[in-house]
Amino acid sequence: MAKSKFEYVRLFEAEDRCLPNTWIVVRVDGKGFHKFSTEHGYEKPNDIKALSLMNRAATSVMEEFKDMCLAYGQSDEYSFVFRKETQAYSRRSAKLSTNVCSLFTSAFVYYWNEYFPTSKPRYPPVFDGRTVLYPSNQNIRDYLSWRQADCHINNLYNTTFWALILKGGLTPTEAENKLKGTLSGDKNEILFSQFAINYNTEPEMLRKGTVLVRRKVPVVLPNGGTREKSQIVQEHVDIIGDEFWNTNTHLLTF
Ligand code: ATP
Ligand code: ATP
Ligand code: MG
Ligand code: MG
Ligand code: MG
Ligand code: MG
């Protein structure tokens, strides 16, 4: 087709290819989910249905992008890790982040009803998305450790904060003041002595977040035999220490 005289405007588009041979992370995060969670009656401090919906939406993303080796989610965020050598969208940063973010958001709405059968979203939820590059295996591990540590710190705080309000009868301001300047040990102690909650026995999904990885799982065939099939599975495990990486060496080596 002949080029129109307008064609030159394409040259205004900025080049945004990600550096080769580098881990690509796309992280999405809900916009204003403090408000969204309140307006949609999320249970505090943690609504399991909402977290499960996040995990469902993230699974849709991993089903679509075969070059993703791992995803990690907590609260209103999800991080998706592309293999270092992925050529998806020619590694164009905006293409990657917008496609991931858009699919995640539409899947979140698409599957809403399976987790909240009696209500509709009161307004269209929004997620932002960004692409970040990590050159070394240590960097990508530290990135994921950073997100899981964030999950732990926030969850311990929120669990204590809401126990003080819902079980201790404090106002949000009183609870906030009580927790000002406290360390992890102090919060564990408040939970245990005042509310008989052992933080370490709280559900793993809340304390550790969710890791999505592909695993070969046996599926039963119609003839009764079994076959191995790659499936995306959810795990709520520590990814800061070495154990997860030692038992999943395929994730960091190709
Ligand atoms: P921003 O637009 O800057 O991201 P935000 O209000 O989304 O603002 P975040 O720091 O992303 O703030 O925090 C997300 C908030 O959403 C949490 O603090 C919590 O109040 C709420 N939230 C997210 N997931 C859940 C959940 N499963 N159960 C209860 N509350 C949740
Ligand atoms: P890519 O993912 O590269 O964008 P694409 O299939 O979306 O691939 P486009 O160049 O964006 O390709 O073209 C969009 C196509 O969607 C059109 O060629 C047309 O076939 C179809 N389409 C979009 N809107 C309509 C519409 N309103 N009615 C009928 N067909 C439509
Ligand atoms: Mg924020
Ligand atoms: Mg948010
Ligand atoms: Mg967040
Ligand atoms: Mg198109």
PDB file of C-alpha atoms and ligand atoms in Angstrom:
ATOM      1  CA  MET A   1       0.000   0.000   0.000  1.00  0.00           C
ATOM      2  CA  ALA A   2       1.273   3.451  -0.851  1.00  0.00           C
ATOM      3  CA  LYS A   3       2.307   5.502   2.120  1.00  0.00           C
ATOM      4  CA  SER A   4       0.240   8.571   2.873  1.00  0.00           C
ATOM      5  CA  LYS A   5       1.837  11.939   3.429  1.00  0.00           C
ATOM      6  CA  PHE A   6       0.787  11.606   7.057  1.00  0.00           C
ATOM      7  CA  GLU A   7       2.909   8.531   7.639  1.00  0.00           C
ATOM      8  CA  TYR A   8       5.853  10.530   9.009  1.00  0.00           C
ATOM      9  CA  VAL A   9       4.072  11.096  12.344  1.00  0.00           C
ATOM     10  CA  ARG A  10       5.006   7.533  13.321  1.00  0.00           C
ATOM     11  CA  LEU A  11       8.568   8.831  13.750  1.00  0.00           C
ATOM     12  CA  PHE A  12       7.335  10.732  16.787  1.00  0.00           C
ATOM     13  CA  GLU A  13       6.846   7.439  18.636  1.00  0.00           C
ATOM     14  CA  ALA A  14       9.620   6.839  21.150  1.00  0.00           C
ATOM     15  CA  GLU A  15      11.688   3.662  21.052  1.00  0.00           C
ATOM     16  CA  ASP A  16      11.155   1.739  24.303  1.00  0.00           C
ATOM     17  CA  ARG A  17      12.674  -1.715  23.850  1.00  0.00           C
ATOM     18  CA  CYS A  18      13.874  -3.324  27.063  1.00  0.00           C
ATOM     19  CA  LEU A  19      17.584  -4.138  27.341  1.00  0.00           C
ATOM     20  CA  PRO A  20      18.272  -7.677  26.019  1.00  0.00           C
ATOM     21  CA  ASN A  21      19.054 -10.570  28.355  1.00  0.00           C
ATOM     22  CA  THR A  22      17.490  -8.881  31.377  1.00  0.00           C
ATOM     23  CA  TRP A  23      14.637  -9.916  33.657  1.00  0.00           C
ATOM     24  CA  ILE A  24      11.489  -7.981  32.835  1.00  0.00           C
ATOM     25  CA  VAL A  25       8.978  -7.413  35.612  1.00  0.00           C
ATOM     26  CA  VAL A  26       5.567  -5.913  35.014  1.00  0.00           C
ATOM     27  CA  ARG A  27       3.843  -4.882  38.228  1.00  0.00           C
ATOM     28  CA  VAL A  28       0.206  -3.895  38.376  1.00  0.00           C
ATOM     29  CA  ASP A  29      -1.360  -2.187  41.389  1.00  0.00           C
ATOM     30  CA  GLY A  30      -4.973  -1.226  42.050  1.00  0.00           C
ATOM     31  CA  LYS A  31      -5.719   2.494  41.920  1.00  0.00           C
ATOM     32  CA  GLY A  32      -7.238   3.773  45.156  1.00  0.00           C
ATOM     33  CA  PHE A  33      -7.990   0.293  46.486  1.00  0.00           C
ATOM     34  CA  HIS A  34      -8.141   1.564  50.014  1.00  0.00           C
ATOM     35  CA  LYS A  35     -11.412   3.173  48.903  1.00  0.00           C
ATOM     36  CA  PHE A  36     -12.362   0.426  46.434  1.00  0.00           C
ATOM     37  CA  SER A  37     -12.047  -2.257  49.120  1.00  0.00           C
ATOM     38  CA  THR A  38     -14.194  -0.279  51.556  1.00  0.00           C
ATOM     39  CA  GLU A  39     -16.871   0.527  48.987  1.00  0.00           C
ATOM     40  CA  HIS A  40     -17.106  -3.122  47.967  1.00  0.00           C
ATOM     41  CA  GLY A  41     -17.347  -4.474  51.480  1.00  0.00           C
ATOM     42  CA  TYR A  42     -13.984  -6.254  51.549  1.00  0.00           C
ATOM     43  CA  GLU A  43     -13.524  -7.967  54.894  1.00  0.00           C
ATOM     44  CA  LYS A  44     -10.808  -6.314  56.976  1.00  0.00           C
ATOM     45  CA  PRO A  45      -7.950  -6.775  57.290  1.00  0.00           C
ATOM     46  CA  ASN A  46      -8.044  -9.397  54.519  1.00  0.00           C
ATOM     47  CA  ASP A  47     -10.811 -10.405  52.182  1.00  0.00           C
ATOM     48  CA  ILE A  48     -10.001 -13.918  50.968  1.00  0.00           C
ATOM     49  CA  LYS A  49     -12.471 -13.698  48.070  1.00  0.00           C
ATOM     50  CA  ALA A  50     -10.782 -10.529  46.808  1.00  0.00           C
ATOM     51  CA  LEU A  51      -7.332 -12.113  47.034  1.00  0.00           C
ATOM     52  CA  SER A  52      -8.640 -15.196  45.221  1.00  0.00           C
ATOM     53  CA  LEU A  53     -10.040 -12.975  42.467  1.00  0.00           C
ATOM     54  CA  MET A  54      -6.611 -11.320  42.128  1.00  0.00           C
ATOM     55  CA  ASN A  55      -5.049 -14.790  41.834  1.00  0.00           C
ATOM     56  CA  ARG A  56      -7.626 -15.791  39.191  1.00  0.00           C
ATOM     57  CA  ALA A  57      -6.942 -12.663  37.140  1.00  0.00           C
ATOM     58  CA  ALA A  58      -3.186 -13.237  37.401  1.00  0.00           C
ATOM     59  CA  THR A  59      -3.635 -16.838  36.250  1.00  0.00           C
ATOM     60  CA  SER A  60      -5.359 -15.533  33.097  1.00  0.00           C
ATOM     61  CA  VAL A  61      -2.340 -13.343  32.452  1.00  0.00           C
ATOM     62  CA  MET A  62       0.092 -16.252  32.848  1.00  0.00           C
ATOM     63  CA  GLU A  63      -2.058 -18.442  30.595  1.00  0.00           C
ATOM     64  CA  GLU A  64      -1.796 -15.798  27.877  1.00  0.00           C
ATOM     65  CA  PHE A  65       1.919 -14.993  28.235  1.00  0.00           C
ATOM     66  CA  LYS A  66       3.790 -18.276  27.957  1.00  0.00           C
ATOM     67  CA  ASP A  67       7.108 -16.489  28.514  1.00  0.00           C
ATOM     68  CA  MET A  68       6.222 -15.659  32.092  1.00  0.00           C
ATOM     69  CA  CYS A  69       7.978 -17.995  34.497  1.00  0.00           C
ATOM     70  CA  LEU A  70       6.591 -16.660  37.768  1.00  0.00           C
ATOM     71  CA  ALA A  71       4.154 -14.186  39.255  1.00  0.00           C
ATOM     72  CA  TYR A  72       3.859 -12.904  42.807  1.00  0.00           C
ATOM     73  CA  GLY A  73       0.826 -11.178  44.285  1.00  0.00           C
ATOM     74  CA  GLN A  74      -0.297  -9.626  47.554  1.00  0.00           C
ATOM     75  CA  SER A  75      -2.890  -7.030  48.524  1.00  0.00           C
ATOM     76  CA  ASP A  76      -3.956  -5.130  45.385  1.00  0.00           C
ATOM     77  CA  GLU A  77      -0.755  -5.795  43.434  1.00  0.00           C
ATOM     78  CA  TYR A  78       0.755  -8.468  41.187  1.00  0.00           C
ATOM     79  CA  SER A  79       4.263  -8.760  39.744  1.00  0.00           C
ATOM     80  CA  PHE A  80       4.796 -10.757  36.554  1.00  0.00           C
ATOM     81  CA  VAL A  81       8.284 -12.006  35.681  1.00  0.00           C
ATOM     82  CA  PHE A  82       9.199 -12.598  32.032  1.00  0.00           C
ATOM     83  CA  ARG A  83      12.085 -14.896  31.097  1.00  0.00           C
ATOM     84  CA  LYS A  84      15.288 -12.986  30.439  1.00  0.00           C
ATOM     85  CA  GLU A  85      15.270 -13.923  26.760  1.00  0.00           C
ATOM     86  CA  THR A  86      11.621 -13.261  26.003  1.00  0.00           C
ATOM     87  CA  GLN A  87      10.908 -11.666  22.635  1.00  0.00           C
ATOM     88  CA  ALA A  88       7.270 -10.939  23.476  1.00  0.00           C
ATOM     89  CA  TYR A  89       6.235  -7.699  21.713  1.00  0.00           C
ATOM     90  CA  SER A  90       9.892  -7.316  20.714  1.00  0.00           C
ATOM     91  CA  ARG A  91      10.451  -6.452  24.397  1.00  0.00           C
ATOM     92  CA  ARG A  92       8.688  -3.108  23.915  1.00  0.00           C
ATOM     93  CA  SER A  93       8.142  -1.786  27.416  1.00  0.00           C
ATOM     94  CA  ALA A  94       4.783  -0.058  26.936  1.00  0.00           C
ATOM     95  CA  LYS A  95       3.372  -2.935  24.869  1.00  0.00           C
ATOM     96  CA  LEU A  96       4.273  -5.355  27.664  1.00  0.00           C
ATOM     97  CA  SER A  97       2.960  -3.285  30.559  1.00  0.00           C
ATOM     98  CA  THR A  98      -0.259  -2.206  28.826  1.00  0.00           C
ATOM     99  CA  ASN A  99      -1.144  -5.671  27.541  1.00  0.00           C
ATOM    100  CA  VAL A 100      -0.493  -7.262  30.939  1.00  0.00           C
ATOM    101  CA  CYS A 101      -2.303  -4.520  32.824  1.00  0.00           C
ATOM    102  CA  SER A 102      -5.280  -4.467  30.491  1.00  0.00           C
ATOM    103  CA  LEU A 103      -5.727  -8.249  30.519  1.00  0.00           C
ATOM    104  CA  PHE A 104      -5.341  -8.337  34.293  1.00  0.00           C
ATOM    105  CA  THR A 105      -7.961  -5.623  34.741  1.00  0.00           C
ATOM    106  CA  SER A 106     -10.480  -7.109  32.335  1.00  0.00           C
ATOM    107  CA  ALA A 107     -10.028 -10.573  33.887  1.00  0.00           C
ATOM    108  CA  PHE A 108     -10.572  -9.028  37.340  1.00  0.00           C
ATOM    109  CA  VAL A 109     -13.940  -7.711  36.130  1.00  0.00           C
ATOM    110  CA  TYR A 110     -14.721 -10.796  34.004  1.00  0.00           C
ATOM    111  CA  TYR A 111     -14.355 -13.171  36.978  1.00  0.00           C
ATOM    112  CA  TRP A 112     -15.741 -10.776  39.621  1.00  0.00           C
ATOM    113  CA  ASN A 113     -19.050 -12.599  39.716  1.00  0.00           C
ATOM    114  CA  GLU A 114     -17.455 -15.960  40.578  1.00  0.00           C
ATOM    115  CA  TYR A 115     -16.069 -14.476  43.801  1.00  0.00           C
ATOM    116  CA  PHE A 116     -18.722 -11.868  44.604  1.00  0.00           C
ATOM    117  CA  PRO A 117     -21.884 -13.519  43.271  1.00  0.00           C
ATOM    118  CA  THR A 118     -24.327 -11.117  44.897  1.00  0.00           C
ATOM    119  CA  SER A 119     -22.849  -7.792  43.799  1.00  0.00           C
ATOM    120  CA  LYS A 120     -21.533  -6.014  40.735  1.00  0.00           C
ATOM    121  CA  PRO A 121     -18.522  -3.693  40.795  1.00  0.00           C
ATOM    122  CA  ARG A 122     -19.936  -0.264  41.650  1.00  0.00           C
ATOM    123  CA  TYR A 123     -17.562   1.395  39.192  1.00  0.00           C
ATOM    124  CA  PRO A 124     -14.881   0.159  36.783  1.00  0.00           C
ATOM    125  CA  PRO A 125     -11.738  -0.719  38.785  1.00  0.00           C
ATOM    126  CA  VAL A 126      -8.418   0.679  37.577  1.00  0.00           C
ATOM    127  CA  PHE A 127      -4.934  -0.847  37.822  1.00  0.00           C
ATOM    128  CA  ASP A 128      -1.713   0.930  36.938  1.00  0.00           C
ATOM    129  CA  GLY A 129       1.188  -0.916  35.347  1.00  0.00           C
ATOM    130  CA  ARG A 130       4.936  -0.440  35.062  1.00  0.00           C
ATOM    131  CA  THR A 131       7.869  -2.282  33.547  1.00  0.00           C
ATOM    132  CA  VAL A 132      11.078  -2.671  35.544  1.00  0.00           C
ATOM    133  CA  LEU A 133      14.315  -4.393  34.429  1.00  0.00           C
ATOM    134  CA  TYR A 134      16.571  -6.451  36.683  1.00  0.00           C
ATOM    135  CA  PRO A 135      19.955  -7.472  35.261  1.00  0.00           C
ATOM    136  CA  SER A 136      21.127 -10.151  37.709  1.00  0.00           C
ATOM    137  CA  ASN A 137      19.560 -13.165  39.397  1.00  0.00           C
ATOM    138  CA  GLN A 138      20.352 -11.540  42.739  1.00  0.00           C
ATOM    139  CA  ASN A 139      18.461  -8.418  41.640  1.00  0.00           C
ATOM    140  CA  ILE A 140      15.331 -10.324  40.616  1.00  0.00           C
ATOM    141  CA  ARG A 141      15.402 -12.348  43.833  1.00  0.00           C
ATOM    142  CA  ASP A 142      15.836  -9.164  45.866  1.00  0.00           C
ATOM    143  CA  TYR A 143      12.925  -7.592  43.999  1.00  0.00           C
ATOM    144  CA  LEU A 144      10.642 -10.505  44.897  1.00  0.00           C
ATOM    145  CA  SER A 145      11.957 -10.523  48.479  1.00  0.00           C
ATOM    146  CA  TRP A 146      11.146  -6.824  48.701  1.00  0.00           C
ATOM    147  CA  ARG A 147       7.520  -7.448  47.702  1.00  0.00           C
ATOM    148  CA  GLN A 148       7.144 -10.396  50.094  1.00  0.00           C
ATOM    149  CA  ALA A 149       8.702  -8.454  52.971  1.00  0.00           C
ATOM    150  CA  ASP A 150       6.234  -5.649  52.181  1.00  0.00           C
ATOM    151  CA  CYS A 151       3.396  -8.189  52.365  1.00  0.00           C
ATOM    152  CA  HIS A 152       4.597  -9.393  55.768  1.00  0.00           C
ATOM    153  CA  ILE A 153       5.067  -5.917  57.260  1.00  0.00           C
ATOM    154  CA  ASN A 154       1.687  -4.638  56.016  1.00  0.00           C
ATOM    155  CA  ASN A 155      -0.172  -7.776  56.988  1.00  0.00           C
ATOM    156  CA  LEU A 156       1.218  -7.845  60.510  1.00  0.00           C
ATOM    157  CA  TYR A 157       0.325  -4.181  60.909  1.00  0.00           C
ATOM    158  CA  ASN A 158      -3.160  -4.572  59.424  1.00  0.00           C
ATOM    159  CA  THR A 159      -3.925  -7.713  61.431  1.00  0.00           C
ATOM    160  CA  THR A 160      -3.032  -5.929  64.669  1.00  0.00           C
ATOM    161  CA  PHE A 161      -4.723  -2.671  63.645  1.00  0.00           C
ATOM    162  CA  TRP A 162      -8.042  -4.410  62.847  1.00  0.00           C
ATOM    163  CA  ALA A 163      -7.894  -6.659  65.916  1.00  0.00           C
ATOM    164  CA  LEU A 164      -7.619  -3.518  68.067  1.00  0.00           C
ATOM    165  CA  ILE A 165     -10.672  -2.061  66.307  1.00  0.00           C
ATOM    166  CA  LEU A 166     -12.911  -5.085  65.736  1.00  0.00           C
ATOM    167  CA  LYS A 167     -12.057  -7.034  68.895  1.00  0.00           C
ATOM    168  CA  GLY A 168     -10.557  -4.381  71.149  1.00  0.00           C
ATOM    169  CA  GLY A 169     -13.194  -1.708  70.511  1.00  0.00           C
ATOM    170  CA  LEU A 170     -10.653   1.019  69.681  1.00  0.00           C
ATOM    171  CA  THR A 171     -11.366   3.733  67.121  1.00  0.00           C
ATOM    172  CA  PRO A 172      -9.083   3.772  64.038  1.00  0.00           C
ATOM    173  CA  THR A 173      -7.260   6.802  65.457  1.00  0.00           C
ATOM    174  CA  GLU A 174      -6.733   5.105  68.831  1.00  0.00           C
ATOM    175  CA  ALA A 175      -5.489   1.939  67.107  1.00  0.00           C
ATOM    176  CA  GLU A 176      -3.112   3.981  64.963  1.00  0.00           C
ATOM    177  CA  ASN A 177      -1.712   5.772  68.003  1.00  0.00           C
ATOM    178  CA  LYS A 178      -1.298   2.526  69.892  1.00  0.00           C
ATOM    179  CA  LEU A 179       0.768   1.067  67.030  1.00  0.00           C
ATOM    180  CA  LYS A 180       2.903   4.149  66.450  1.00  0.00           C
ATOM    181  CA  GLY A 181       6.577   3.263  66.873  1.00  0.00           C
ATOM    182  CA  THR A 182       5.948  -0.435  67.606  1.00  0.00           C
ATOM    183  CA  LEU A 183       8.249  -3.149  66.275  1.00  0.00           C
ATOM    184  CA  SER A 184       7.216  -6.561  64.896  1.00  0.00           C
ATOM    185  CA  GLY A 185       7.713  -8.185  68.276  1.00  0.00           C
ATOM    186  CA  ASP A 186       5.397  -5.652  69.940  1.00  0.00           C
ATOM    187  CA  LYS A 187       2.637  -6.356  67.420  1.00  0.00           C
ATOM    188  CA  ASN A 188       3.020 -10.121  67.834  1.00  0.00           C
ATOM    189  CA  GLU A 189       2.766  -9.581  71.580  1.00  0.00           C
ATOM    190  CA  ILE A 190      -0.387  -7.429  71.345  1.00  0.00           C
ATOM    191  CA  LEU A 191      -2.035 -10.043  69.120  1.00  0.00           C
ATOM    192  CA  PHE A 192      -1.092 -12.885  71.442  1.00  0.00           C
ATOM    193  CA  SER A 193      -1.712 -11.375  74.858  1.00  0.00           C
ATOM    194  CA  GLN A 194      -4.816  -9.294  74.076  1.00  0.00           C
ATOM    195  CA  PHE A 195      -6.518 -11.362  71.381  1.00  0.00           C
ATOM    196  CA  ALA A 196      -5.031 -14.879  71.714  1.00  0.00           C
ATOM    197  CA  ILE A 197      -3.935 -14.702  68.077  1.00  0.00           C
ATOM    198  CA  ASN A 198      -0.703 -16.476  67.194  1.00  0.00           C
ATOM    199  CA  TYR A 199       0.363 -14.555  64.102  1.00  0.00           C
ATOM    200  CA  ASN A 200       2.398 -17.502  62.831  1.00  0.00           C
ATOM    201  CA  THR A 201      -0.718 -19.622  62.478  1.00  0.00           C
ATOM    202  CA  GLU A 202      -2.585 -17.036  60.381  1.00  0.00           C
ATOM    203  CA  PRO A 203      -3.302 -18.343  56.841  1.00  0.00           C
ATOM    204  CA  GLU A 204      -0.175 -18.567  54.676  1.00  0.00           C
ATOM    205  CA  MET A 205      -1.823 -16.735  51.785  1.00  0.00           C
ATOM    206  CA  LEU A 206      -2.179 -13.661  54.004  1.00  0.00           C
ATOM    207  CA  ARG A 207       1.308 -13.812  55.528  1.00  0.00           C
ATOM    208  CA  LYS A 208       3.252 -14.804  52.414  1.00  0.00           C
ATOM    209  CA  GLY A 209       1.157 -13.723  49.450  1.00  0.00           C
ATOM    210  CA  THR A 210       0.750 -15.941  46.382  1.00  0.00           C
ATOM    211  CA  VAL A 211       3.357 -17.295  43.974  1.00  0.00           C
ATOM    212  CA  LEU A 212       2.190 -18.577  40.600  1.00  0.00           C
ATOM    213  CA  VAL A 213       4.447 -21.064  38.836  1.00  0.00           C
ATOM    214  CA  ARG A 214       4.009 -23.677  36.129  1.00  0.00           C
ATOM    215  CA  ARG A 215       4.206 -27.253  37.308  1.00  0.00           C
ATOM    216  CA  LYS A 216       3.774 -30.588  35.580  1.00  0.00           C
ATOM    217  CA  VAL A 217       0.781 -32.236  37.185  1.00  0.00           C
ATOM    218  CA  PRO A 218      -0.685 -35.643  36.304  1.00  0.00           C
ATOM    219  CA  VAL A 219      -4.105 -35.530  34.644  1.00  0.00           C
ATOM    220  CA  VAL A 220      -6.372 -38.568  34.361  1.00  0.00           C
ATOM    221  CA  LEU A 221      -7.288 -39.473  30.774  1.00  0.00           C
ATOM    222  CA  PRO A 222     -10.716 -40.817  29.704  1.00  0.00           C
ATOM    223  CA  ASN A 223      -9.156 -44.290  29.299  1.00  0.00           C
ATOM    224  CA  GLY A 224      -8.032 -44.250  32.930  1.00  0.00           C
ATOM    225  CA  GLY A 225      -4.351 -43.610  32.182  1.00  0.00           C
ATOM    226  CA  THR A 226      -2.512 -40.475  33.261  1.00  0.00           C
ATOM    227  CA  ARG A 227      -0.515 -37.854  31.417  1.00  0.00           C
ATOM    228  CA  GLU A 228       1.664 -34.997  32.633  1.00  0.00           C
ATOM    229  CA  LYS A 229       0.311 -31.555  31.868  1.00  0.00           C
ATOM    230  CA  SER A 230       1.830 -28.170  32.594  1.00  0.00           C
ATOM    231  CA  GLN A 231      -0.445 -26.207  34.881  1.00  0.00           C
ATOM    232  CA  ILE A 232      -0.286 -22.884  36.655  1.00  0.00           C
ATOM    233  CA  VAL A 233      -0.376 -23.534  40.386  1.00  0.00           C
ATOM    234  CA  GLN A 234      -0.690 -21.222  43.389  1.00  0.00           C
ATOM    235  CA  GLU A 235       1.722 -21.534  46.285  1.00  0.00           C
ATOM    236  CA  HIS A 236       1.879 -19.538  49.509  1.00  0.00           C
ATOM    237  CA  VAL A 237       5.488 -20.056  50.456  1.00  0.00           C
ATOM    238  CA  ASP A 238       8.573 -18.157  51.500  1.00  0.00           C
ATOM    239  CA  ILE A 239      10.496 -16.839  48.483  1.00  0.00           C
ATOM    240  CA  ILE A 240      13.033 -14.802  50.456  1.00  0.00           C
ATOM    241  CA  GLY A 241      15.150 -17.730  51.681  1.00  0.00           C
ATOM    242  CA  ASP A 242      17.118 -20.139  49.472  1.00  0.00           C
ATOM    243  CA  GLU A 243      14.842 -23.154  49.800  1.00  0.00           C
ATOM    244  CA  PHE A 244      12.263 -22.119  47.197  1.00  0.00           C
ATOM    245  CA  TRP A 245      15.002 -21.315  44.670  1.00  0.00           C
ATOM    246  CA  ASN A 246      17.003 -24.472  45.399  1.00  0.00           C
ATOM    247  CA  THR A 247      13.952 -26.618  44.736  1.00  0.00           C
ATOM    248  CA  ASN A 248      13.001 -24.571  41.645  1.00  0.00           C
ATOM    249  CA  THR A 249      16.377 -24.101  39.965  1.00  0.00           C
ATOM    250  CA  HIS A 250      14.693 -24.085  36.529  1.00  0.00           C
ATOM    251  CA  LEU A 251      13.204 -20.652  37.291  1.00  0.00           C
ATOM    252  CA  LEU A 252      16.518 -18.804  37.291  1.00  0.00           C
ATOM    253  CA  THR A 253      18.538 -20.962  34.865  1.00  0.00           C
ATOM    254  CA  PHE A 254      17.818 -21.764  31.239  1.00  0.00           C
TER     255      PHE A 254
HETATM  256  P1  ATP B   1      -2.713   3.701  45.190  1.00  0.00           P
HETATM  257  O1  ATP B   1      -3.670   4.153  44.136  1.00  0.00           O
HETATM  258  O2  ATP B   1      -1.613   4.684  45.447  1.00  0.00           O
HETATM  259  O3  ATP B   1      -2.153   2.316  44.927  1.00  0.00           O
HETATM  260  P2  ATP B   1      -4.271   2.390  47.241  1.00  0.00           P
HETATM  261  O4  ATP B   1      -5.423   2.917  48.052  1.00  0.00           O
HETATM  262  O5  ATP B   1      -4.584   1.324  46.241  1.00  0.00           O
HETATM  263  O6  ATP B   1      -3.571   3.641  46.565  1.00  0.00           O
HETATM  264  P3  ATP B   1      -2.202   0.628  48.264  1.00  0.00           P
HETATM  265  O7  ATP B   1      -0.951   1.040  48.956  1.00  0.00           O
HETATM  266  O8  ATP B   1      -2.040   0.034  46.908  1.00  0.00           O
HETATM  267  O9  ATP B   1      -3.175   1.893  48.260  1.00  0.00           O
HETATM  268  O10 ATP B   1      -2.932  -0.376  49.218  1.00  0.00           O
HETATM  269  C1  ATP B   1      -4.026  -1.143  48.820  1.00  0.00           C
HETATM  270  C2  ATP B   1      -5.104  -1.099  49.889  1.00  0.00           C
HETATM  271  O11 ATP B   1      -6.247  -1.849  49.428  1.00  0.00           O
HETATM  272  C3  ATP B   1      -4.718  -1.775  51.196  1.00  0.00           C
HETATM  273  O12 ATP B   1      -4.134  -0.880  52.068  1.00  0.00           O
HETATM  274  C4  ATP B   1      -6.053  -2.268  51.728  1.00  0.00           C
HETATM  275  O13 ATP B   1      -6.704  -1.205  52.411  1.00  0.00           O
HETATM  276  C5  ATP B   1      -6.866  -2.526  50.475  1.00  0.00           C
HETATM  277  N1  ATP B   1      -6.942  -3.969  50.099  1.00  0.00           N
HETATM  278  C6  ATP B   1      -6.363  -4.550  49.017  1.00  0.00           C
HETATM  279  N2  ATP B   1      -6.642  -5.859  48.966  1.00  0.00           N
HETATM  280  C7  ATP B   1      -7.406  -6.126  50.045  1.00  0.00           C
HETATM  281  C8  ATP B   1      -8.016  -7.322  50.543  1.00  0.00           C
HETATM  282  N3  ATP B   1      -7.891  -8.498  49.909  1.00  0.00           N
HETATM  283  N4  ATP B   1      -8.756  -7.240  51.678  1.00  0.00           N
HETATM  284  C9  ATP B   1      -8.898  -6.064  52.320  1.00  0.00           C
HETATM  285  N5  ATP B   1      -8.353  -4.903  51.894  1.00  0.00           N
HETATM  286  C10 ATP B   1      -7.610  -4.921  50.763  1.00  0.00           C
HETATM  287  P1  ATP B   2      -2.986  -6.256  16.880  1.00  0.00           P
HETATM  288  O1  ATP B   2      -3.037  -7.080  18.105  1.00  0.00           O
HETATM  289  O2  ATP B   2      -1.676  -6.261  16.196  1.00  0.00           O
HETATM  290  O3  ATP B   2      -3.532  -4.862  17.070  1.00  0.00           O
HETATM  291  P2  ATP B   2      -5.501  -6.698  15.475  1.00  0.00           P
HETATM  292  O4  ATP B   2      -6.132  -7.962  14.984  1.00  0.00           O
HETATM  293  O5  ATP B   2      -6.149  -6.005  16.635  1.00  0.00           O
HETATM  294  O6  ATP B   2      -3.974  -7.014  15.825  1.00  0.00           O
HETATM  295  P3  ATP B   2      -5.620  -4.166  14.084  1.00  0.00           P
HETATM  296  O7  ATP B   2      -4.684  -3.647  13.003  1.00  0.00           O
HETATM  297  O8  ATP B   2      -5.575  -3.410  15.363  1.00  0.00           O
HETATM  298  O9  ATP B   2      -5.360  -5.723  14.229  1.00  0.00           O
HETATM  299  O10 ATP B   2      -7.042  -4.148  13.448  1.00  0.00           O
HETATM  300  C1  ATP B   2      -8.211  -4.353  14.184  1.00  0.00           C
HETATM  301  C2  ATP B   2      -9.133  -5.290  13.444  1.00  0.00           C
HETATM  302  O11 ATP B   2     -10.289  -5.534  14.264  1.00  0.00           O
HETATM  303  C3  ATP B   2      -9.679  -4.740  12.130  1.00  0.00           C
HETATM  304  O12 ATP B   2      -8.854  -5.089  11.060  1.00  0.00           O
HETATM  305  C4  ATP B   2     -11.031  -5.413  12.029  1.00  0.00           C
HETATM  306  O13 ATP B   2     -10.871  -6.693  11.452  1.00  0.00           O
HETATM  307  C5  ATP B   2     -11.447  -5.626  13.477  1.00  0.00           C
HETATM  308  N1  ATP B   2     -12.412  -4.632  13.951  1.00  0.00           N
HETATM  309  C6  ATP B   2     -12.149  -3.670  14.872  1.00  0.00           C
HETATM  310  N2  ATP B   2     -13.237  -2.950  15.124  1.00  0.00           N
HETATM  311  C7  ATP B   2     -14.217  -3.447  14.360  1.00  0.00           C
HETATM  312  C8  ATP B   2     -15.600  -3.120  14.165  1.00  0.00           C
HETATM  313  N3  ATP B   2     -16.170  -2.111  14.824  1.00  0.00           N
HETATM  314  N4  ATP B   2     -16.299  -3.849  13.284  1.00  0.00           N
HETATM  315  C9  ATP B   2     -15.727  -4.865  12.617  1.00  0.00           C
HETATM  316  N5  ATP B   2     -14.441  -5.235  12.735  1.00  0.00           N
HETATM  317  C10 ATP B   2     -13.690  -4.532  13.593  1.00  0.00           C
HETATM  318 MG    MG B   3       0.471   3.213  46.720  1.00  0.00          MG
HETATM  319 MG    MG B   4      -3.090   0.385  45.143  1.00  0.00          MG
HETATM  320 MG    MG B   5      -0.870  -1.767  46.602  1.00  0.00          MG
HETATM  321 MG    MG B   6      -5.466  -4.170  17.368  1.00  0.00          MG
END
